[in-house]
Amino acid sequence: METVHSIKVFDGQTERVISLVHGDLTELGLNDAVDLLVASAFPDDYVPTPTSLIGALQRSGVSVAELARHKAVDLRHTSGFWLSHELADHSAWRGARRLAVFEPRELGSPPEAVGALFRGLFPFLSDRRG
C-alpha cells in the first residue's frame, strides 16, 4: 500500500492524519488500523463489485449493505455521509474502527465533490464515542 498524500489535522487535543492511499485497503491490519475508512457509493447501492472497495470489504467479511441497515449516524440529507457502528462488532477484519460512506444525491464537478467530501467529514472528525 502506498501513501499518496497526507495532511495533519489538530483538534485542539490530538494531532490526527488524513491520508490518501493507493492499494488494497483491506490489507490494513491492527498495526496500520485507522479510525475512519471512507468509502463512496451511489445512493443506497452497496453492491460488492469485483473492483470496488465495497467488494473488497465484502471479501474481507465486512458487508457494507448490512452496516447500512443499522447506521450509527445518517447525515446523507445534509452532508451526503453516514457512519457505521464499530466494525469490531460486525467483522473479524480490524483494519478500521468505523466506516464512513459518502453517497451524495448529486456529485457535481470534481472540485465540488472533493469539497463536499471534506465538509461532510467534519461532523465525524471529533467523534469520541466508543
PDB file of C-alpha atoms in Angstrom:
ATOM      1  CA  MET A   1       0.000   0.000   0.000  1.00  0.00           C
ATOM      2  CA  GLU A   2       1.323   3.454  -0.916  1.00  0.00           C
ATOM      3  CA  THR A   3       0.509   6.752   0.816  1.00  0.00           C
ATOM      4  CA  VAL A   4      -0.123   9.294  -1.941  1.00  0.00           C
ATOM      5  CA  HIS A   5      -0.656  12.332   0.270  1.00  0.00           C
ATOM      6  CA  SER A   6      -1.327  13.111   3.933  1.00  0.00           C
ATOM      7  CA  ILE A   7      -2.493  16.173   5.832  1.00  0.00           C
ATOM      8  CA  LYS A   8      -2.373  16.713   9.570  1.00  0.00           C
ATOM      9  CA  VAL A   9      -5.440  17.887  11.476  1.00  0.00           C
ATOM     10  CA  PHE A  10      -5.216  19.136  15.056  1.00  0.00           C
ATOM     11  CA  ASP A  11      -8.480  19.045  17.031  1.00  0.00           C
ATOM     12  CA  GLY A  12      -7.148  21.016  19.996  1.00  0.00           C
ATOM     13  CA  GLN A  13      -6.005  17.921  21.875  1.00  0.00           C
ATOM     14  CA  THR A  14      -4.802  15.369  19.368  1.00  0.00           C
ATOM     15  CA  GLU A  15      -2.995  15.559  16.065  1.00  0.00           C
ATOM     16  CA  ARG A  16      -4.612  13.259  13.530  1.00  0.00           C
ATOM     17  CA  VAL A  17      -3.683  12.413   9.962  1.00  0.00           C
ATOM     18  CA  ILE A  18      -5.902  12.180   6.893  1.00  0.00           C
ATOM     19  CA  SER A  19      -4.199  10.067   4.230  1.00  0.00           C
ATOM     20  CA  LEU A  20      -4.929   9.267   0.624  1.00  0.00           C
ATOM     21  CA  VAL A  21      -3.542   5.806  -0.052  1.00  0.00           C
ATOM     22  CA  HIS A  22      -3.335   3.612  -3.118  1.00  0.00           C
ATOM     23  CA  GLY A  23      -3.623  -0.127  -2.795  1.00  0.00           C
ATOM     24  CA  ASP A  24      -5.812  -2.764  -1.220  1.00  0.00           C
ATOM     25  CA  LEU A  25      -7.214  -1.119   1.901  1.00  0.00           C
ATOM     26  CA  THR A  26      -8.405  -4.472   3.190  1.00  0.00           C
ATOM     27  CA  GLU A  27      -4.740  -5.324   3.791  1.00  0.00           C
ATOM     28  CA  LEU A  28      -4.771  -2.889   6.734  1.00  0.00           C
ATOM     29  CA  GLY A  29      -4.074  -4.860   9.867  1.00  0.00           C
ATOM     30  CA  LEU A  30      -4.016  -3.997  13.546  1.00  0.00           C
ATOM     31  CA  ASN A  31      -0.695  -2.153  13.235  1.00  0.00           C
ATOM     32  CA  ASP A  32      -1.996   0.006  10.354  1.00  0.00           C
ATOM     33  CA  ALA A  33      -5.592   0.308  11.558  1.00  0.00           C
ATOM     34  CA  VAL A  34      -7.376   3.615  11.018  1.00  0.00           C
ATOM     35  CA  ASP A  35     -10.122   5.316  12.997  1.00  0.00           C
ATOM     36  CA  LEU A  36     -12.255   6.006   9.948  1.00  0.00           C
ATOM     37  CA  LEU A  37     -12.199   4.436   6.484  1.00  0.00           C
ATOM     38  CA  VAL A  38     -14.043   6.464   3.854  1.00  0.00           C
ATOM     39  CA  ALA A  39     -15.844   4.674   1.028  1.00  0.00           C
ATOM     40  CA  SER A  40     -18.012   6.091  -1.713  1.00  0.00           C
ATOM     41  CA  ALA A  41     -21.230   4.678  -3.076  1.00  0.00           C
ATOM     42  CA  PHE A  42     -24.142   5.614  -5.255  1.00  0.00           C
ATOM     43  CA  PRO A  43     -27.199   6.363  -3.085  1.00  0.00           C
ATOM     44  CA  ASP A  44     -28.420   3.156  -1.422  1.00  0.00           C
ATOM     45  CA  ASP A  45     -26.233   0.994  -3.695  1.00  0.00           C
ATOM     46  CA  TYR A  46     -23.830  -1.284  -1.823  1.00  0.00           C
ATOM     47  CA  VAL A  47     -23.332  -3.985  -4.453  1.00  0.00           C
ATOM     48  CA  PRO A  48     -19.915  -5.574  -3.811  1.00  0.00           C
ATOM     49  CA  THR A  49     -18.419  -5.320  -7.305  1.00  0.00           C
ATOM     50  CA  PRO A  50     -15.094  -7.039  -8.045  1.00  0.00           C
ATOM     51  CA  THR A  51     -13.053  -3.808  -8.339  1.00  0.00           C
ATOM     52  CA  SER A  52     -14.666  -1.636  -5.653  1.00  0.00           C
ATOM     53  CA  LEU A  53     -13.729  -1.027  -2.023  1.00  0.00           C
ATOM     54  CA  ILE A  54     -17.214  -2.244  -1.088  1.00  0.00           C
ATOM     55  CA  GLY A  55     -16.432  -5.508  -2.910  1.00  0.00           C
ATOM     56  CA  ALA A  56     -13.031  -5.839  -1.220  1.00  0.00           C
ATOM     57  CA  LEU A  57     -14.620  -5.230   2.175  1.00  0.00           C
ATOM     58  CA  GLN A  58     -17.250  -7.900   1.440  1.00  0.00           C
ATOM     59  CA  ARG A  59     -14.494 -10.382   0.583  1.00  0.00           C
ATOM     60  CA  SER A  60     -12.848  -9.494   3.928  1.00  0.00           C
ATOM     61  CA  GLY A  61     -16.037 -10.199   5.849  1.00  0.00           C
ATOM     62  CA  VAL A  62     -17.477  -6.652   6.086  1.00  0.00           C
ATOM     63  CA  SER A  63     -20.896  -6.235   4.481  1.00  0.00           C
ATOM     64  CA  VAL A  64     -21.466  -2.553   3.739  1.00  0.00           C
ATOM     65  CA  ALA A  65     -25.084  -3.380   2.894  1.00  0.00           C
ATOM     66  CA  GLU A  66     -25.555  -4.860   6.372  1.00  0.00           C
ATOM     67  CA  LEU A  67     -23.819  -1.907   8.036  1.00  0.00           C
ATOM     68  CA  ALA A  68     -26.111   0.423   6.068  1.00  0.00           C
ATOM     69  CA  ARG A  69     -29.191  -1.272   7.529  1.00  0.00           C
ATOM     70  CA  HIS A  70     -28.061  -0.263  11.040  1.00  0.00           C
ATOM     71  CA  LYS A  71     -26.248   3.075  10.617  1.00  0.00           C
ATOM     72  CA  ALA A  72     -24.846   4.737  13.734  1.00  0.00           C
ATOM     73  CA  VAL A  73     -25.353   8.211  12.214  1.00  0.00           C
ATOM     74  CA  ASP A  74     -27.153   9.123   8.994  1.00  0.00           C
ATOM     75  CA  LEU A  75     -26.402  12.600   7.629  1.00  0.00           C
ATOM     76  CA  ARG A  76     -26.979  11.831   3.953  1.00  0.00           C
ATOM     77  CA  HIS A  77     -29.568  14.593   3.580  1.00  0.00           C
ATOM     78  CA  THR A  78     -27.253  17.283   4.954  1.00  0.00           C
ATOM     79  CA  SER A  79     -23.709  16.116   4.163  1.00  0.00           C
ATOM     80  CA  GLY A  80     -24.010  13.035   1.957  1.00  0.00           C
ATOM     81  CA  PHE A  81     -22.437  10.802   4.641  1.00  0.00           C
ATOM     82  CA  TRP A  82     -23.420   8.049   7.013  1.00  0.00           C
ATOM     83  CA  LEU A  83     -21.303   6.453   9.723  1.00  0.00           C
ATOM     84  CA  SER A  84     -21.249   2.797  10.697  1.00  0.00           C
ATOM     85  CA  HIS A  85     -21.176   1.387  14.178  1.00  0.00           C
ATOM     86  CA  GLU A  86     -17.846  -0.054  15.307  1.00  0.00           C
ATOM     87  CA  LEU A  87     -16.677  -2.653  12.791  1.00  0.00           C
ATOM     88  CA  ALA A  88     -15.314  -4.870  15.575  1.00  0.00           C
ATOM     89  CA  ASP A  89     -18.933  -5.615  16.397  1.00  0.00           C
ATOM     90  CA  HIS A  90     -19.611  -6.868  12.852  1.00  0.00           C
ATOM     91  CA  SER A  91     -16.473  -8.449  11.438  1.00  0.00           C
ATOM     92  CA  ALA A  92     -13.192 -10.210  12.096  1.00  0.00           C
ATOM     93  CA  TRP A  93     -11.410  -7.596   9.909  1.00  0.00           C
ATOM     94  CA  ARG A  94      -9.700  -4.988  12.118  1.00  0.00           C
ATOM     95  CA  GLY A  95      -8.282  -2.525   9.590  1.00  0.00           C
ATOM     96  CA  ALA A  96     -10.668   0.284  10.552  1.00  0.00           C
ATOM     97  CA  ARG A  97     -12.667   1.227  13.607  1.00  0.00           C
ATOM     98  CA  ARG A  98     -15.606   2.600  11.599  1.00  0.00           C
ATOM     99  CA  LEU A  99     -16.707   3.124   8.040  1.00  0.00           C
ATOM    100  CA  ALA A 100     -17.902   6.486   6.707  1.00  0.00           C
ATOM    101  CA  VAL A 101     -19.776   6.159   3.419  1.00  0.00           C
ATOM    102  CA  PHE A 102     -20.029   9.155   1.092  1.00  0.00           C
ATOM    103  CA  GLU A 103     -23.106   8.876  -1.093  1.00  0.00           C
ATOM    104  CA  PRO A 104     -24.291  12.341  -2.096  1.00  0.00           C
ATOM    105  CA  ARG A 105     -27.515  12.756  -4.053  1.00  0.00           C
ATOM    106  CA  GLU A 106     -25.694  14.978  -6.570  1.00  0.00           C
ATOM    107  CA  LEU A 107     -21.983  14.675  -7.205  1.00  0.00           C
ATOM    108  CA  GLY A 108     -21.135  17.855  -9.126  1.00  0.00           C
ATOM    109  CA  SER A 109     -17.773  18.654 -10.698  1.00  0.00           C
ATOM    110  CA  PRO A 110     -14.579  17.092  -9.261  1.00  0.00           C
ATOM    111  CA  PRO A 111     -13.707  20.199  -7.180  1.00  0.00           C
ATOM    112  CA  GLU A 112     -17.285  20.371  -5.870  1.00  0.00           C
ATOM    113  CA  ALA A 113     -17.251  16.664  -4.998  1.00  0.00           C
ATOM    114  CA  VAL A 114     -13.940  16.927  -3.113  1.00  0.00           C
ATOM    115  CA  GLY A 115     -15.208  19.982  -1.211  1.00  0.00           C
ATOM    116  CA  ALA A 116     -18.432  18.182  -0.316  1.00  0.00           C
ATOM    117  CA  LEU A 117     -16.476  15.126   0.790  1.00  0.00           C
ATOM    118  CA  PHE A 118     -14.265  17.068   3.214  1.00  0.00           C
ATOM    119  CA  ARG A 119     -17.126  19.233   4.534  1.00  0.00           C
ATOM    120  CA  GLY A 120     -19.147  16.075   5.076  1.00  0.00           C
ATOM    121  CA  LEU A 121     -16.391  14.537   7.194  1.00  0.00           C
ATOM    122  CA  PHE A 122     -16.306  17.363   9.739  1.00  0.00           C
ATOM    123  CA  PRO A 123     -19.200  16.063  11.885  1.00  0.00           C
ATOM    124  CA  PHE A 124     -17.294  12.779  12.325  1.00  0.00           C
ATOM    125  CA  LEU A 125     -13.775  14.080  12.969  1.00  0.00           C
ATOM    126  CA  SER A 126     -14.422  14.891  16.622  1.00  0.00           C
ATOM    127  CA  ASP A 127     -16.320  11.690  17.355  1.00  0.00           C
ATOM    128  CA  ARG A 128     -15.020  10.420  20.718  1.00  0.00           C
ATOM    129  CA  ARG A 129     -17.511   7.612  21.273  1.00  0.00           C
ATOM    130  CA  GLY A 130     -16.531   4.010  21.584  1.00  0.00           C
TER     131      GLY A 130
END
